[in-house]
PDB file of C-alpha atoms in Angstrom:
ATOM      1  CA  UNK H 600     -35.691 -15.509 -50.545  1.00 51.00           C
ATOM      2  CA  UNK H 601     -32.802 -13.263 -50.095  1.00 56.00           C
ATOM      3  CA  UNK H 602     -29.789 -14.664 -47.975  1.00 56.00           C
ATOM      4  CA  UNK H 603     -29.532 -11.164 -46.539  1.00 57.00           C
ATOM      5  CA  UNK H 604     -32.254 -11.296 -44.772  1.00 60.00           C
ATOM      6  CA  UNK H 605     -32.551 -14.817 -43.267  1.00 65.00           C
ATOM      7  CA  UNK H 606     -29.166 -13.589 -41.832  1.00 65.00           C
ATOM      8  CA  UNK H 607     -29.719 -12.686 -38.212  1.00 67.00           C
ATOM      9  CA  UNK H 608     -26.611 -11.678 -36.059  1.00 68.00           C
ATOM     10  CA  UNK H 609     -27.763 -11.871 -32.080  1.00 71.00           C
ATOM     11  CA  UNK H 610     -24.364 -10.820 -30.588  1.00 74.00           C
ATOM     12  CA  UNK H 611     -24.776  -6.905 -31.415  1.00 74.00           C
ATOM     13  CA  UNK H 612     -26.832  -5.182 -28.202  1.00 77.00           C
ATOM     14  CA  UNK H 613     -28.657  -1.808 -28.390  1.00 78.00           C
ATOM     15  CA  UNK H 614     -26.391   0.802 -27.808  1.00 81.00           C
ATOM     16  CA  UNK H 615     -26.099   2.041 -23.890  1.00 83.00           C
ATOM     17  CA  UNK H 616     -25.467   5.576 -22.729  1.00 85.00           C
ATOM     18  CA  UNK H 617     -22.650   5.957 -20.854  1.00 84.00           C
ATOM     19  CA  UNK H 618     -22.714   8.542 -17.921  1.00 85.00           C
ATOM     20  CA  UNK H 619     -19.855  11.163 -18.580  1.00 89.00           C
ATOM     21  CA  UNK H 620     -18.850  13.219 -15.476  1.00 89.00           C
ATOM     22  CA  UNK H 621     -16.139  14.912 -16.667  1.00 91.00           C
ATOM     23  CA  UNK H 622     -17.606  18.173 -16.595  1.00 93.00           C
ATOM     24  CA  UNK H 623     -17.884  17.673 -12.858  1.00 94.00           C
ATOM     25  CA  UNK H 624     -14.125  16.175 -12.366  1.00 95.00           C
ATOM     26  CA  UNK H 625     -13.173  19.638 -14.402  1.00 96.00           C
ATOM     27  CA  UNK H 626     -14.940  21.638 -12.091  1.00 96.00           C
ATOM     28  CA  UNK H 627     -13.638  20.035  -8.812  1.00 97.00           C
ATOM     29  CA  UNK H 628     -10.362  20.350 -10.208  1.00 97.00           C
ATOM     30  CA  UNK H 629     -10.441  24.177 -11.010  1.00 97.00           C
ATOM     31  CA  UNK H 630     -12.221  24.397  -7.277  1.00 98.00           C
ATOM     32  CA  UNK H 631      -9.389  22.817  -5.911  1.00 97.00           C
ATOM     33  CA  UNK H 632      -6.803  24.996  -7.293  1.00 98.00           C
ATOM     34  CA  UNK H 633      -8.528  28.378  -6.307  1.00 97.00           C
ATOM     35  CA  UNK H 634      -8.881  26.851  -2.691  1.00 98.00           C
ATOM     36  CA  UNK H 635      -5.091  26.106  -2.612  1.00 98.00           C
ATOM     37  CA  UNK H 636      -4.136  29.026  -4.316  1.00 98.00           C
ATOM     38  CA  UNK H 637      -6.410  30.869  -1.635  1.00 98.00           C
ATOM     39  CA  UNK H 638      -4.650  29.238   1.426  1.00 97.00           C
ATOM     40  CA  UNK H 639      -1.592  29.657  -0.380  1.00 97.00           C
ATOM     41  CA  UNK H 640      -2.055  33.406  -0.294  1.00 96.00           C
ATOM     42  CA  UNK H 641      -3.677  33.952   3.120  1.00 96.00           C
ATOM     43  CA  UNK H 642      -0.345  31.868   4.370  1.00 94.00           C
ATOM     44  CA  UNK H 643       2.275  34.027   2.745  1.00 93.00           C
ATOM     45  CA  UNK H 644       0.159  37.771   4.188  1.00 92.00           C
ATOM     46  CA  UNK H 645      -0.178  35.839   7.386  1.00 91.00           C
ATOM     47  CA  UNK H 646       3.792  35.098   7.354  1.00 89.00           C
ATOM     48  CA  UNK H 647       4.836  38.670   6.312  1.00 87.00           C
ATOM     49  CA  UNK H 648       2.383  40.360   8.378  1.00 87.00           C
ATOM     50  CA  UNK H 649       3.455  38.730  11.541  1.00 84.00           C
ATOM     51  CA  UNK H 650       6.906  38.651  10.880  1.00 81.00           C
ATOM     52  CA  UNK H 651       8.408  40.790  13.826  1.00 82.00           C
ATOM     53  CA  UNK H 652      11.148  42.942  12.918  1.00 83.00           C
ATOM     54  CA  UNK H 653      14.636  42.756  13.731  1.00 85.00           C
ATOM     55  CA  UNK H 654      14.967  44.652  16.977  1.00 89.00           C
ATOM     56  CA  UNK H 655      19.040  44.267  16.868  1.00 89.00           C
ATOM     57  CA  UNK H 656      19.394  45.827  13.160  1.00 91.00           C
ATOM     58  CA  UNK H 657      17.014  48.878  14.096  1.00 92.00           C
ATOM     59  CA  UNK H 658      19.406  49.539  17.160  1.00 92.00           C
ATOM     60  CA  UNK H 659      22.121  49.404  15.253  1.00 91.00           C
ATOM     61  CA  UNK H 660      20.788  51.848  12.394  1.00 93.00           C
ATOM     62  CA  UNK H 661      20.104  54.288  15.165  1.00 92.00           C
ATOM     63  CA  UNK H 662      23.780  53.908  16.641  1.00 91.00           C
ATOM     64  CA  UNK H 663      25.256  54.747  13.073  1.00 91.00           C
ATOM     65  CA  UNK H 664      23.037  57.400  12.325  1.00 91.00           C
ATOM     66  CA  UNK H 665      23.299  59.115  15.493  1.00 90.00           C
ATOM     67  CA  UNK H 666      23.376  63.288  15.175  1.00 87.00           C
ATOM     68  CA  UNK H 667      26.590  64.270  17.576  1.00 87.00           C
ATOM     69  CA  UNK H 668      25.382  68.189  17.427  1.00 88.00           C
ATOM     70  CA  UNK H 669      23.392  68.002  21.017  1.00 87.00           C
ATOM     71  CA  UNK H 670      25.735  66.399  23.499  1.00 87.00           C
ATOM     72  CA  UNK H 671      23.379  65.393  26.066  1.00 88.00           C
ATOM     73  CA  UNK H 672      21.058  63.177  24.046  1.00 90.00           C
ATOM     74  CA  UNK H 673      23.447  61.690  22.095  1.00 90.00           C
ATOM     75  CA  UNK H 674      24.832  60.640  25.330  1.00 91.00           C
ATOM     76  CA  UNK H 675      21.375  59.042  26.601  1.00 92.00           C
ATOM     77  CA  UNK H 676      20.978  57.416  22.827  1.00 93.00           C
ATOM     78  CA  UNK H 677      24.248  56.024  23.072  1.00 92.00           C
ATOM     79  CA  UNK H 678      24.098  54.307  26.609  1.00 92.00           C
ATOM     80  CA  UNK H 679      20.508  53.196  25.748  1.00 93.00           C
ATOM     81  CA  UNK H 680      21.072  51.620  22.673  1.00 93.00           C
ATOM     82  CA  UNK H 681      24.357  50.661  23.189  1.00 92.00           C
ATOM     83  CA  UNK H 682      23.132  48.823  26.336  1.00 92.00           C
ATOM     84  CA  UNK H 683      20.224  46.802  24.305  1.00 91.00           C
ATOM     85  CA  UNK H 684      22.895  45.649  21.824  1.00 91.00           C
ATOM     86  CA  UNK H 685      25.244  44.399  23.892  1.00 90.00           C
ATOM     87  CA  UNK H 686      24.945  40.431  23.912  1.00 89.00           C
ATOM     88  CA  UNK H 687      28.445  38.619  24.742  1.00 90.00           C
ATOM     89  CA  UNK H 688      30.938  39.369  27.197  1.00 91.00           C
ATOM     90  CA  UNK H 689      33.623  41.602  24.888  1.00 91.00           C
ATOM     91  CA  UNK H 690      30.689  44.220  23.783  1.00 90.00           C
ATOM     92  CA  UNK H 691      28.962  44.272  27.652  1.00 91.00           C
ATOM     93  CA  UNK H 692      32.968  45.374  28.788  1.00 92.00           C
ATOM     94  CA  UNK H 693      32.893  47.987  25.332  1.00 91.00           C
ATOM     95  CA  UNK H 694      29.439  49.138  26.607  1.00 91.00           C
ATOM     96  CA  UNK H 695      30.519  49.476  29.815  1.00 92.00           C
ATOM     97  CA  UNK H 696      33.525  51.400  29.080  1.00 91.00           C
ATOM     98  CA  UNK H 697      31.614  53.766  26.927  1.00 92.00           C
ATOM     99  CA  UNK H 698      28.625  54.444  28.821  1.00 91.00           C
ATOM    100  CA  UNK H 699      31.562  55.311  31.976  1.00 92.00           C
ATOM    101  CA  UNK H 700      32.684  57.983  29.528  1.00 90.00           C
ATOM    102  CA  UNK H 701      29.506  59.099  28.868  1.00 89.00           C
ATOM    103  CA  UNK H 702      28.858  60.001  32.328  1.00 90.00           C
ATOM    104  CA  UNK H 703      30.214  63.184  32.061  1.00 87.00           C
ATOM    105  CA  UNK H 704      27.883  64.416  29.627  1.00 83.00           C
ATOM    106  CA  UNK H 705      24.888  63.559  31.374  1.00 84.00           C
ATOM    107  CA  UNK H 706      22.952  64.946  34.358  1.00 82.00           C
ATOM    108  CA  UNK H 707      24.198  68.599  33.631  1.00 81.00           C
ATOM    109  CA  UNK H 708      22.774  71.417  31.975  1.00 82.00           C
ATOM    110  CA  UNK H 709      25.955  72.518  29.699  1.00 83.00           C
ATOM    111  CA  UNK H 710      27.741  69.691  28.759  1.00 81.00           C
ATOM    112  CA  UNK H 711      30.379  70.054  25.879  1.00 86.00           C
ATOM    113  CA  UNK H 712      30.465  68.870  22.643  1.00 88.00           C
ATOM    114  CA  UNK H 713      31.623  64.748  22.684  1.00 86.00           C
ATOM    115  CA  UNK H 714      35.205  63.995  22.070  1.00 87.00           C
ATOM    116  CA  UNK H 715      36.716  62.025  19.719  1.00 89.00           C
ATOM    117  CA  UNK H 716      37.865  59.257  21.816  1.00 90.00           C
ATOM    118  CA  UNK H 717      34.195  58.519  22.724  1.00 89.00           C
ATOM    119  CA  UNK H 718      33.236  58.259  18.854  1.00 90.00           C
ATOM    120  CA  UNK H 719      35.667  55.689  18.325  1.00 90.00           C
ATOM    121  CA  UNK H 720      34.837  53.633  21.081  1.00 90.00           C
ATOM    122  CA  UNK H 721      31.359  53.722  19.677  1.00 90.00           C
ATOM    123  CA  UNK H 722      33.019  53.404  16.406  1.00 90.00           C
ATOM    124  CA  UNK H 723      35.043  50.397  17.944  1.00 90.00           C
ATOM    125  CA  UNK H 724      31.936  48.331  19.602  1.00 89.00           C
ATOM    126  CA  UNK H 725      29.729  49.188  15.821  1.00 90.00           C
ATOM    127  CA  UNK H 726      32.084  47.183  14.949  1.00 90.00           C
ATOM    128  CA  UNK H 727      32.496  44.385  17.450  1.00 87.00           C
ATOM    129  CA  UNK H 728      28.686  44.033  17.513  1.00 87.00           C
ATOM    130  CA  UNK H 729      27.302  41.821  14.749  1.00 80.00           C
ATOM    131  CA  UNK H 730      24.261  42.363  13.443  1.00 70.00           C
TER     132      UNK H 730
END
């Protein structure tokens, strides 16, 4: 008799399969990350689409870049805009004073070209107002 063979070691069990869902947890994962990536996107358009603009700055932009040539609508641009910028008490009494001296160039068919003083009253509350 061989000794090799009378040998007989019970602790060793067949071998078991072990269930490996990795693959899955992978795939979950990368699903995951395109969903937040998704939201993530459709957030930011949603933010920047509905983002309202400033109404203050455009005003402003339209006061600076005003064309002096035609008297008469620069007058009506002026007290319009002039009006919807004025916030605090020191640029309601600047667009007060202003659109007084623009009276005279309204409501009249020849109206002369505007005078200095008026542009830097404008020029004054530009720069009172802060935008």
């Amino acid at each position: 008799m061989n000794p090799s063979n009378e040998l007989q070691i019970h602790d060793i069990k067949d071998i078991v399969e072990i269930p490996d869902y990795s693959i899955f947890i992978f795939y979950f994962l990368i699903f995951l990350a395109v969903l937040a990536l998704f939201i993530v996107i459709v957030f930011i358009i949603k933010y920047f689409k509905n983002k309202k603009p400033n109404l203050r700055k455009e005003y402003f932009k339209i006061l600076k870049d005003i064309d002096y040539s035609q008297a008469k609508t620069s007058a009506y641009t002026i007290s319009k805009y002039v009006r919807l910028l004025a916030k605090n008490e020191r640029e309601n009494i600047l667009a007060d004073e202003l659109i007084e001296l623009l009276q005279e160039y309204k409501y009249k068919k020849e109206v002369k070209q505007i005078d200095d003083n008026i542009k830097a009253k404008l020029s004054t509350f530009m720069d009172v107002v802060d935008v």
